[in-house]
Amino acid sequence: MDLEEAGAWLEAPGMEKIPLRGNCSLGRSPKSAVVLDSPKASRRHAIINLQNVGEFWLIDLGSSNGTFLNKRRVHQPVRLCDMDQITVGDSPFTFRQPEEVTSEMRTTLAQQTIRETANIPVWLLVADIENFTPLSRSMVSDKLALLVGSWVAACKTIVEEHHGEIDKYLGDGFLAYWHDDEKSAENVAAGLTKLKQLQKVEPRFRLVLHYGLVSSGGLRSMGEESLIGKEVIFVFRMEKLAGSLGIHLMASAAAQKKLGPAVPSQPAGSHPLKGFEGSFEFFKC
């Protein structure tokens, strides 16, 4: 594969350069994109996710020995920069992305994507760990890393087992989505049921669900497909509202209508969202 086309890669002693396209999994599992032959590596140890138009993020999946970035243990998903030193188990890597994608390039690509891409209907789910800042201050480093990494891994498994995908990881959460089809409402409902069970244990986290039209874009030469559009902004504004209302699982009217009785809900009132005209009905699930 052409490294110039990839734009980013990993370097490691005794290994060929590893081009990064889309998502890259690292671990002892033979299904990993980068298979690690080390007893200190977990089967599903870490992933590098391409998101937000040319950004690469490092995510530990609750590994027992941790993932280290520049000799510091990764506590939460973190963005990578050129020449960052990554250690997975006892395997060292150098992240290379000599030509950073600027904010101007991101804006241009996003505008081009919205012009060129037909809107596609999707379910949008944002998960966010509640009170993450005080939580991070109250826990020792290793325990925090294991708690957050295990939570990310558990959520990722639930989403993917129910035919969804994680579009982007955030510092203390993620955005997932499902393409709309004849079984999507059933899959989303089943996934929400599992995630609600996960909400009963630490870390406490909030979920918001929306349904709408988005564009799909990003650096396609790198294998990236990021969700773009006002409905993506809408669901993130929803998450802020749910936090202020103290609701742990909130759905928009569009999502609640599509779900129907599959997920019991009750009205949570009509509320404005910053950047959007009027007020919108929401539901507590």
mmCIF file of C-alpha atoms in Angstrom:
data_model
loop_
_atom_site.group_PDB
_atom_site.id
_atom_site.type_symbol
_atom_site.label_atom_id
_atom_site.label_comp_id
_atom_site.label_asym_id
_atom_site.label_seq_id
_atom_site.Cartn_x
_atom_site.Cartn_y
_atom_site.Cartn_z
ATOM 1 C CA MET A 1 0.000 0.000 0.000
ATOM 2 C CA ASP A 2 1.234 3.479 -0.886
ATOM 3 C CA LEU A 3 2.341 5.287 2.274
ATOM 4 C CA GLU A 4 1.893 8.690 0.661
ATOM 5 C CA GLU A 5 -1.706 7.745 -0.085
ATOM 6 C CA ALA A 6 -2.229 6.554 3.492
ATOM 7 C CA GLY A 7 -0.848 9.776 4.972
ATOM 8 C CA ALA A 8 -0.239 8.171 8.366
ATOM 9 C CA TRP A 9 1.494 5.036 9.562
ATOM 10 C CA LEU A 10 3.102 3.225 12.478
ATOM 11 C CA GLU A 11 6.806 2.446 12.707
ATOM 12 C CA ALA A 12 8.208 -0.285 14.955
ATOM 13 C CA PRO A 13 11.627 -1.918 15.391
ATOM 14 C CA GLY A 14 12.016 -4.956 13.159
ATOM 15 C CA MET A 15 8.691 -4.400 11.385
ATOM 16 C CA GLU A 16 7.685 -2.898 8.072
ATOM 17 C CA LYS A 17 5.846 0.410 8.225
ATOM 18 C CA ILE A 18 2.169 -0.147 8.966
ATOM 19 C CA PRO A 19 -0.086 2.187 6.927
ATOM 20 C CA LEU A 20 -3.128 3.414 8.846
ATOM 21 C CA ARG A 21 -6.350 3.278 6.876
ATOM 22 C CA GLY A 22 -9.673 3.438 8.672
ATOM 23 C CA ASN A 23 -9.451 1.683 12.026
ATOM 24 C CA CYS A 24 -6.442 -0.316 13.217
ATOM 25 C CA SER A 25 -6.730 -2.915 16.003
ATOM 26 C CA LEU A 26 -3.728 -4.067 18.039
ATOM 27 C CA GLY A 27 -3.560 -7.187 20.205
ATOM 28 C CA ARG A 28 -2.721 -10.877 20.487
ATOM 29 C CA SER A 29 -5.886 -11.931 18.664
ATOM 30 C CA PRO A 30 -5.141 -13.247 15.150
ATOM 31 C CA LYS A 31 -8.028 -11.043 13.984
ATOM 32 C CA SER A 32 -6.109 -7.899 14.975
ATOM 33 C CA ALA A 33 -4.773 -5.690 12.185
ATOM 34 C CA VAL A 34 -1.463 -5.634 14.085
ATOM 35 C CA VAL A 35 -0.926 -8.990 15.817
ATOM 36 C CA LEU A 36 1.342 -8.727 18.873
ATOM 37 C CA ASP A 37 3.335 -11.754 19.991
ATOM 38 C CA SER A 38 3.752 -10.715 23.610
ATOM 39 C CA PRO A 39 2.358 -12.090 26.887
ATOM 40 C CA LYS A 40 1.968 -8.491 28.080
ATOM 41 C CA ALA A 41 -0.495 -7.710 25.285
ATOM 42 C CA SER A 42 -4.198 -8.478 25.670
ATOM 43 C CA ARG A 43 -6.120 -10.238 22.905
ATOM 44 C CA ARG A 44 -8.016 -7.026 22.138
ATOM 45 C CA HIS A 45 -5.602 -4.471 23.547
ATOM 46 C CA ALA A 46 -6.106 -1.148 21.758
ATOM 47 C CA ILE A 47 -7.367 0.477 18.580
ATOM 48 C CA ILE A 48 -6.392 3.511 16.538
ATOM 49 C CA ASN A 49 -9.511 5.145 15.107
ATOM 50 C CA LEU A 50 -9.609 7.555 12.150
ATOM 51 C CA GLN A 51 -12.243 10.241 12.704
ATOM 52 C CA ASN A 52 -13.114 13.950 12.391
ATOM 53 C CA VAL A 53 -11.481 14.181 8.939
ATOM 54 C CA GLY A 54 -7.892 13.023 9.304
ATOM 55 C CA GLU A 55 -7.579 12.725 13.087
ATOM 56 C CA PHE A 56 -6.199 9.507 14.567
ATOM 57 C CA TRP A 57 -7.268 8.626 18.114
ATOM 58 C CA LEU A 58 -5.744 5.992 20.400
ATOM 59 C CA ILE A 59 -8.164 3.962 22.530
ATOM 60 C CA ASP A 60 -7.228 1.365 25.144
ATOM 61 C CA LEU A 61 -9.773 -1.452 25.439
ATOM 62 C CA GLY A 62 -9.392 -2.164 29.140
ATOM 63 C CA SER A 63 -6.109 -4.044 28.737
ATOM 64 C CA SER A 64 -4.575 -5.420 31.927
ATOM 65 C CA ASN A 65 -1.110 -3.969 31.264
ATOM 66 C CA GLY A 66 -2.270 -0.710 29.733
ATOM 67 C CA THR A 67 -1.511 1.340 26.637
ATOM 68 C CA PHE A 68 1.052 4.123 26.977
ATOM 69 C CA LEU A 69 1.384 7.348 25.008
ATOM 70 C CA ASN A 70 4.718 9.119 25.443
ATOM 71 C CA LYS A 71 5.343 7.000 28.574
ATOM 72 C CA ARG A 72 2.040 7.959 30.216
ATOM 73 C CA ARG A 73 -0.794 5.475 30.594
ATOM 74 C CA VAL A 74 -3.817 6.234 28.417
ATOM 75 C CA HIS A 75 -6.854 6.882 30.652
ATOM 76 C CA GLN A 76 -9.325 7.807 27.915
ATOM 77 C CA PRO A 77 -9.445 8.113 24.105
ATOM 78 C CA VAL A 78 -6.743 10.578 23.036
ATOM 79 C CA ARG A 79 -5.761 12.182 19.740
ATOM 80 C CA LEU A 80 -2.381 11.257 18.264
ATOM 81 C CA CYS A 81 0.208 13.674 16.876
ATOM 82 C CA ASP A 82 3.174 13.064 14.574
ATOM 83 C CA MET A 83 6.116 11.351 16.321
ATOM 84 C CA ASP A 84 4.043 10.235 19.316
ATOM 85 C CA GLN A 85 5.501 7.172 21.042
ATOM 86 C CA ILE A 86 2.972 4.391 21.681
ATOM 87 C CA THR A 87 3.612 1.312 23.819
ATOM 88 C CA VAL A 88 1.157 -1.595 23.654
ATOM 89 C CA GLY A 89 2.097 -4.267 26.188
ATOM 90 C CA ASP A 90 5.863 -4.140 25.684
ATOM 91 C CA SER A 91 5.685 -3.364 21.934
ATOM 92 C CA PRO A 92 6.845 0.169 21.011
ATOM 93 C CA PHE A 93 5.483 2.077 18.012
ATOM 94 C CA THR A 94 6.028 5.544 16.590
ATOM 95 C CA PHE A 95 2.986 7.258 15.082
ATOM 96 C CA ARG A 96 3.753 9.189 11.893
ATOM 97 C CA GLN A 97 1.523 11.773 10.220
ATOM 98 C CA PRO A 98 3.950 14.319 8.740
ATOM 99 C CA GLU A 99 1.251 16.362 7.013
ATOM 100 C CA GLU A 100 -1.393 17.326 9.540
ATOM 101 C CA VAL A 101 -4.897 17.988 8.253
ATOM 102 C CA THR A 102 -5.577 21.640 9.116
ATOM 103 C CA SER A 103 -8.907 22.990 10.355
ATOM 104 C CA GLU A 104 -9.267 24.839 7.040
ATOM 105 C CA MET A 105 -8.853 21.577 5.120
ATOM 106 C CA ARG A 106 -11.415 19.900 7.408
ATOM 107 C CA THR A 107 -13.951 22.661 6.778
ATOM 108 C CA THR A 108 -13.400 22.486 3.010
ATOM 109 C CA LEU A 109 -13.745 18.688 2.979
ATOM 110 C CA ALA A 110 -16.880 18.812 5.114
ATOM 111 C CA GLN A 111 -18.519 21.418 2.865
ATOM 112 C CA GLN A 112 -17.540 19.433 -0.230
ATOM 113 C CA THR A 113 -18.954 16.247 1.322
ATOM 114 C CA ILE A 114 -22.286 17.878 2.149
ATOM 115 C CA ARG A 115 -22.557 19.152 -1.438
ATOM 116 C CA GLU A 116 -21.601 15.854 -3.057
ATOM 117 C CA THR A 117 -23.102 13.234 -0.749
ATOM 118 C CA ALA A 118 -26.760 12.278 -0.650
ATOM 119 C CA ASN A 119 -28.263 12.457 2.812
ATOM 120 C CA ILE A 120 -28.635 9.043 4.415
ATOM 121 C CA PRO A 121 -31.037 8.182 7.274
ATOM 122 C CA VAL A 122 -29.272 6.949 10.400
ATOM 123 C CA TRP A 123 -29.794 6.386 14.092
ATOM 124 C CA LEU A 124 -27.334 8.449 16.159
ATOM 125 C CA LEU A 125 -26.322 7.467 19.690
ATOM 126 C CA VAL A 126 -24.062 9.542 21.950
ATOM 127 C CA ALA A 127 -22.675 8.032 25.158
ATOM 128 C CA ASP A 128 -20.903 10.171 27.729
ATOM 129 C CA ILE A 129 -19.408 9.281 31.119
ATOM 130 C CA GLU A 130 -21.077 11.405 33.795
ATOM 131 C CA ASN A 131 -18.947 13.651 36.018
ATOM 132 C CA PHE A 132 -15.775 12.462 34.330
ATOM 133 C CA THR A 133 -13.508 15.244 35.631
ATOM 134 C CA PRO A 134 -14.155 14.587 39.345
ATOM 135 C CA LEU A 135 -14.046 10.842 38.650
ATOM 136 C CA SER A 136 -10.607 11.168 37.045
ATOM 137 C CA ARG A 137 -9.332 13.158 40.032
ATOM 138 C CA SER A 138 -10.622 10.639 42.564
ATOM 139 C CA MET A 139 -9.043 7.500 41.070
ATOM 140 C CA VAL A 140 -5.455 6.348 40.732
ATOM 141 C CA SER A 141 -4.130 6.244 37.183
ATOM 142 C CA ASP A 142 -4.150 2.492 36.583
ATOM 143 C CA LYS A 143 -7.657 1.979 37.972
ATOM 144 C CA LEU A 144 -9.062 4.870 35.932
ATOM 145 C CA ALA A 145 -7.472 3.537 32.736
ATOM 146 C CA LEU A 146 -8.864 0.055 33.353
ATOM 147 C CA LEU A 147 -12.339 1.371 34.230
ATOM 148 C CA VAL A 148 -12.666 3.612 31.161
ATOM 149 C CA GLY A 149 -10.996 1.150 28.790
ATOM 150 C CA SER A 150 -13.218 -1.724 29.931
ATOM 151 C CA TRP A 151 -16.294 0.489 29.549
ATOM 152 C CA VAL A 152 -15.303 1.520 26.012
ATOM 153 C CA ALA A 153 -14.676 -2.116 25.070
ATOM 154 C CA ALA A 154 -18.015 -3.260 26.522
ATOM 155 C CA CYS A 155 -19.954 -0.504 24.735
ATOM 156 C CA LYS A 156 -18.119 -1.174 21.457
ATOM 157 C CA THR A 157 -19.005 -4.875 21.680
ATOM 158 C CA ILE A 158 -22.690 -4.153 22.364
ATOM 159 C CA VAL A 159 -22.969 -1.649 19.505
ATOM 160 C CA GLU A 160 -21.233 -3.928 17.000
ATOM 161 C CA GLU A 161 -23.099 -7.076 18.099
ATOM 162 C CA HIS A 162 -26.315 -5.221 17.279
ATOM 163 C CA HIS A 163 -25.064 -4.153 13.828
ATOM 164 C CA GLY A 164 -24.096 -0.583 14.712
ATOM 165 C CA GLU A 165 -20.732 1.138 14.367
ATOM 166 C CA ILE A 166 -18.808 3.678 16.409
ATOM 167 C CA ASP A 167 -18.164 6.742 14.269
ATOM 168 C CA LYS A 168 -15.924 8.640 16.654
ATOM 169 C CA TYR A 169 -14.497 8.384 20.145
ATOM 170 C CA LEU A 170 -14.539 11.381 22.449
ATOM 171 C CA GLY A 171 -12.441 12.026 25.522
ATOM 172 C CA ASP A 172 -15.125 10.544 27.766
ATOM 173 C CA GLY A 173 -17.607 8.973 25.361
ATOM 174 C CA PHE A 174 -18.418 8.150 21.749
ATOM 175 C CA LEU A 175 -20.808 8.654 18.831
ATOM 176 C CA ALA A 176 -22.287 5.471 17.353
ATOM 177 C CA TYR A 177 -24.713 4.985 14.482
ATOM 178 C CA TRP A 178 -26.952 2.497 12.707
ATOM 179 C CA HIS A 179 -27.940 2.723 9.041
ATOM 180 C CA ASP A 180 -31.722 2.668 8.725
ATOM 181 C CA ASP A 181 -33.149 -0.572 7.330
ATOM 182 C CA GLU A 182 -36.021 -2.962 8.052
ATOM 183 C CA LYS A 183 -34.287 -4.338 11.171
ATOM 184 C CA SER A 184 -32.550 -1.226 12.488
ATOM 185 C CA ALA A 185 -35.240 -0.291 15.035
ATOM 186 C CA GLU A 186 -35.088 -3.823 16.443
ATOM 187 C CA ASN A 187 -31.276 -3.740 16.558
ATOM 188 C CA VAL A 188 -31.175 -0.306 18.191
ATOM 189 C CA ALA A 189 -33.763 -1.331 20.796
ATOM 190 C CA ALA A 190 -31.827 -4.504 21.652
ATOM 191 C CA GLY A 191 -28.569 -2.547 21.872
ATOM 192 C CA LEU A 192 -30.168 0.058 24.150
ATOM 193 C CA THR A 193 -31.458 -2.690 26.444
ATOM 194 C CA LYS A 194 -27.922 -4.041 26.858
ATOM 195 C CA LEU A 195 -26.455 -0.564 27.347
ATOM 196 C CA LYS A 196 -29.085 0.221 29.997
ATOM 197 C CA GLN A 197 -27.934 -2.866 31.890
ATOM 198 C CA LEU A 198 -24.369 -1.557 31.654
ATOM 199 C CA GLN A 199 -25.536 1.767 33.140
ATOM 200 C CA LYS A 200 -26.147 -0.027 36.457
ATOM 201 C CA VAL A 201 -22.412 -0.399 37.118
ATOM 202 C CA GLU A 202 -19.468 2.011 37.140
ATOM 203 C CA PRO A 203 -18.732 4.227 35.359
ATOM 204 C CA ARG A 204 -22.108 5.938 35.275
ATOM 205 C CA PHE A 205 -22.868 7.218 31.805
ATOM 206 C CA ARG A 206 -25.562 9.008 29.853
ATOM 207 C CA LEU A 207 -27.109 8.004 26.504
ATOM 208 C CA VAL A 208 -29.023 10.086 23.956
ATOM 209 C CA LEU A 209 -30.628 8.735 20.787
ATOM 210 C CA HIS A 210 -31.677 10.621 17.661
ATOM 211 C CA TYR A 211 -32.797 9.724 14.148
ATOM 212 C CA GLY A 212 -32.140 11.909 11.112
ATOM 213 C CA LEU A 213 -30.391 12.520 7.816
ATOM 214 C CA VAL A 214 -26.607 12.908 7.673
ATOM 215 C CA SER A 215 -23.850 13.107 5.097
ATOM 216 C CA SER A 216 -20.960 10.664 5.152
ATOM 217 C CA GLY A 217 -17.470 11.923 4.352
ATOM 218 C CA GLY A 218 -13.880 12.270 5.469
ATOM 219 C CA LEU A 219 -10.534 11.317 3.942
ATOM 220 C CA ARG A 220 -11.673 8.492 1.699
ATOM 221 C CA SER A 221 -8.088 7.844 0.540
ATOM 222 C CA MET A 222 -7.445 6.866 4.172
ATOM 223 C CA GLY A 223 -10.574 4.730 4.402
ATOM 224 C CA GLU A 224 -12.432 7.252 6.554
ATOM 225 C CA GLU A 225 -16.205 7.659 6.620
ATOM 226 C CA SER A 226 -17.214 10.286 9.182
ATOM 227 C CA LEU A 227 -20.767 11.473 9.789
ATOM 228 C CA ILE A 228 -21.358 15.148 9.016
ATOM 229 C CA GLY A 229 -24.385 17.441 9.206
ATOM 230 C CA LYS A 230 -26.732 19.383 11.461
ATOM 231 C CA GLU A 231 -28.315 16.230 12.899
ATOM 232 C CA VAL A 232 -24.904 15.238 14.291
ATOM 233 C CA ILE A 233 -24.695 18.636 15.996
ATOM 234 C CA PHE A 234 -28.291 18.154 17.188
ATOM 235 C CA VAL A 235 -27.542 14.877 18.988
ATOM 236 C CA PHE A 236 -24.528 16.394 20.783
ATOM 237 C CA ARG A 237 -26.699 19.335 21.898
ATOM 238 C CA MET A 238 -29.186 16.720 23.147
ATOM 239 C CA GLU A 239 -26.501 15.178 25.329
ATOM 240 C CA LYS A 240 -25.870 18.531 27.038
ATOM 241 C CA LEU A 241 -29.616 18.939 27.611
ATOM 242 C CA ALA A 242 -29.975 15.419 29.035
ATOM 243 C CA GLY A 243 -27.171 16.213 31.473
ATOM 244 C CA SER A 244 -28.889 19.385 32.659
ATOM 245 C CA LEU A 245 -32.186 17.496 33.077
ATOM 246 C CA GLY A 246 -30.556 14.574 34.884
ATOM 247 C CA ILE A 247 -31.839 12.048 32.320
ATOM 248 C CA HIS A 248 -29.723 8.935 31.777
ATOM 249 C CA LEU A 249 -31.347 7.806 28.498
ATOM 250 C CA MET A 250 -33.120 10.379 26.357
ATOM 251 C CA ALA A 251 -34.580 10.061 22.858
ATOM 252 C CA SER A 252 -35.625 12.712 20.368
ATOM 253 C CA ALA A 253 -39.199 12.669 19.066
ATOM 254 C CA ALA A 254 -37.950 11.282 15.738
ATOM 255 C CA ALA A 255 -36.127 8.400 17.437
ATOM 256 C CA GLN A 256 -38.977 7.677 19.848
ATOM 257 C CA LYS A 257 -41.480 7.512 16.984
ATOM 258 C CA LYS A 258 -39.263 5.081 15.036
ATOM 259 C CA LEU A 259 -38.677 2.895 18.112
ATOM 260 C CA GLY A 260 -42.355 2.700 19.031
ATOM 261 C CA PRO A 261 -43.194 0.412 21.962
ATOM 262 C CA ALA A 262 -39.899 -1.513 21.653
ATOM 263 C CA VAL A 263 -38.364 0.854 24.226
ATOM 264 C CA PRO A 264 -40.786 2.206 26.877
ATOM 265 C CA SER A 265 -40.643 5.992 27.204
ATOM 266 C CA GLN A 266 -42.335 8.953 28.815
ATOM 267 C CA PRO A 267 -42.402 12.633 27.789
ATOM 268 C CA ALA A 268 -39.512 14.745 29.057
ATOM 269 C CA GLY A 269 -40.979 18.031 27.879
ATOM 270 C CA SER A 270 -40.275 20.487 25.080
ATOM 271 C CA HIS A 271 -36.900 22.215 25.147
ATOM 272 C CA PRO A 272 -34.805 24.542 22.943
ATOM 273 C CA LEU A 273 -31.349 23.531 21.757
ATOM 274 C CA LYS A 274 -28.528 25.996 21.176
ATOM 275 C CA GLY A 275 -28.147 26.790 17.476
ATOM 276 C CA PHE A 276 -31.573 25.415 16.499
ATOM 277 C CA GLU A 277 -34.790 27.398 16.105
ATOM 278 C CA GLY A 278 -37.822 26.568 18.219
ATOM 279 C CA SER A 279 -38.338 23.891 20.842
ATOM 280 C CA PHE A 280 -38.221 20.118 20.490
ATOM 281 C CA GLU A 281 -40.007 17.251 22.211
ATOM 282 C CA PHE A 282 -37.852 14.735 24.056
ATOM 283 C CA PHE A 283 -38.531 11.465 25.823
ATOM 284 C CA LYS A 284 -37.068 9.728 28.846
ATOM 285 C CA CYS A 285 -36.516 6.026 28.177
#
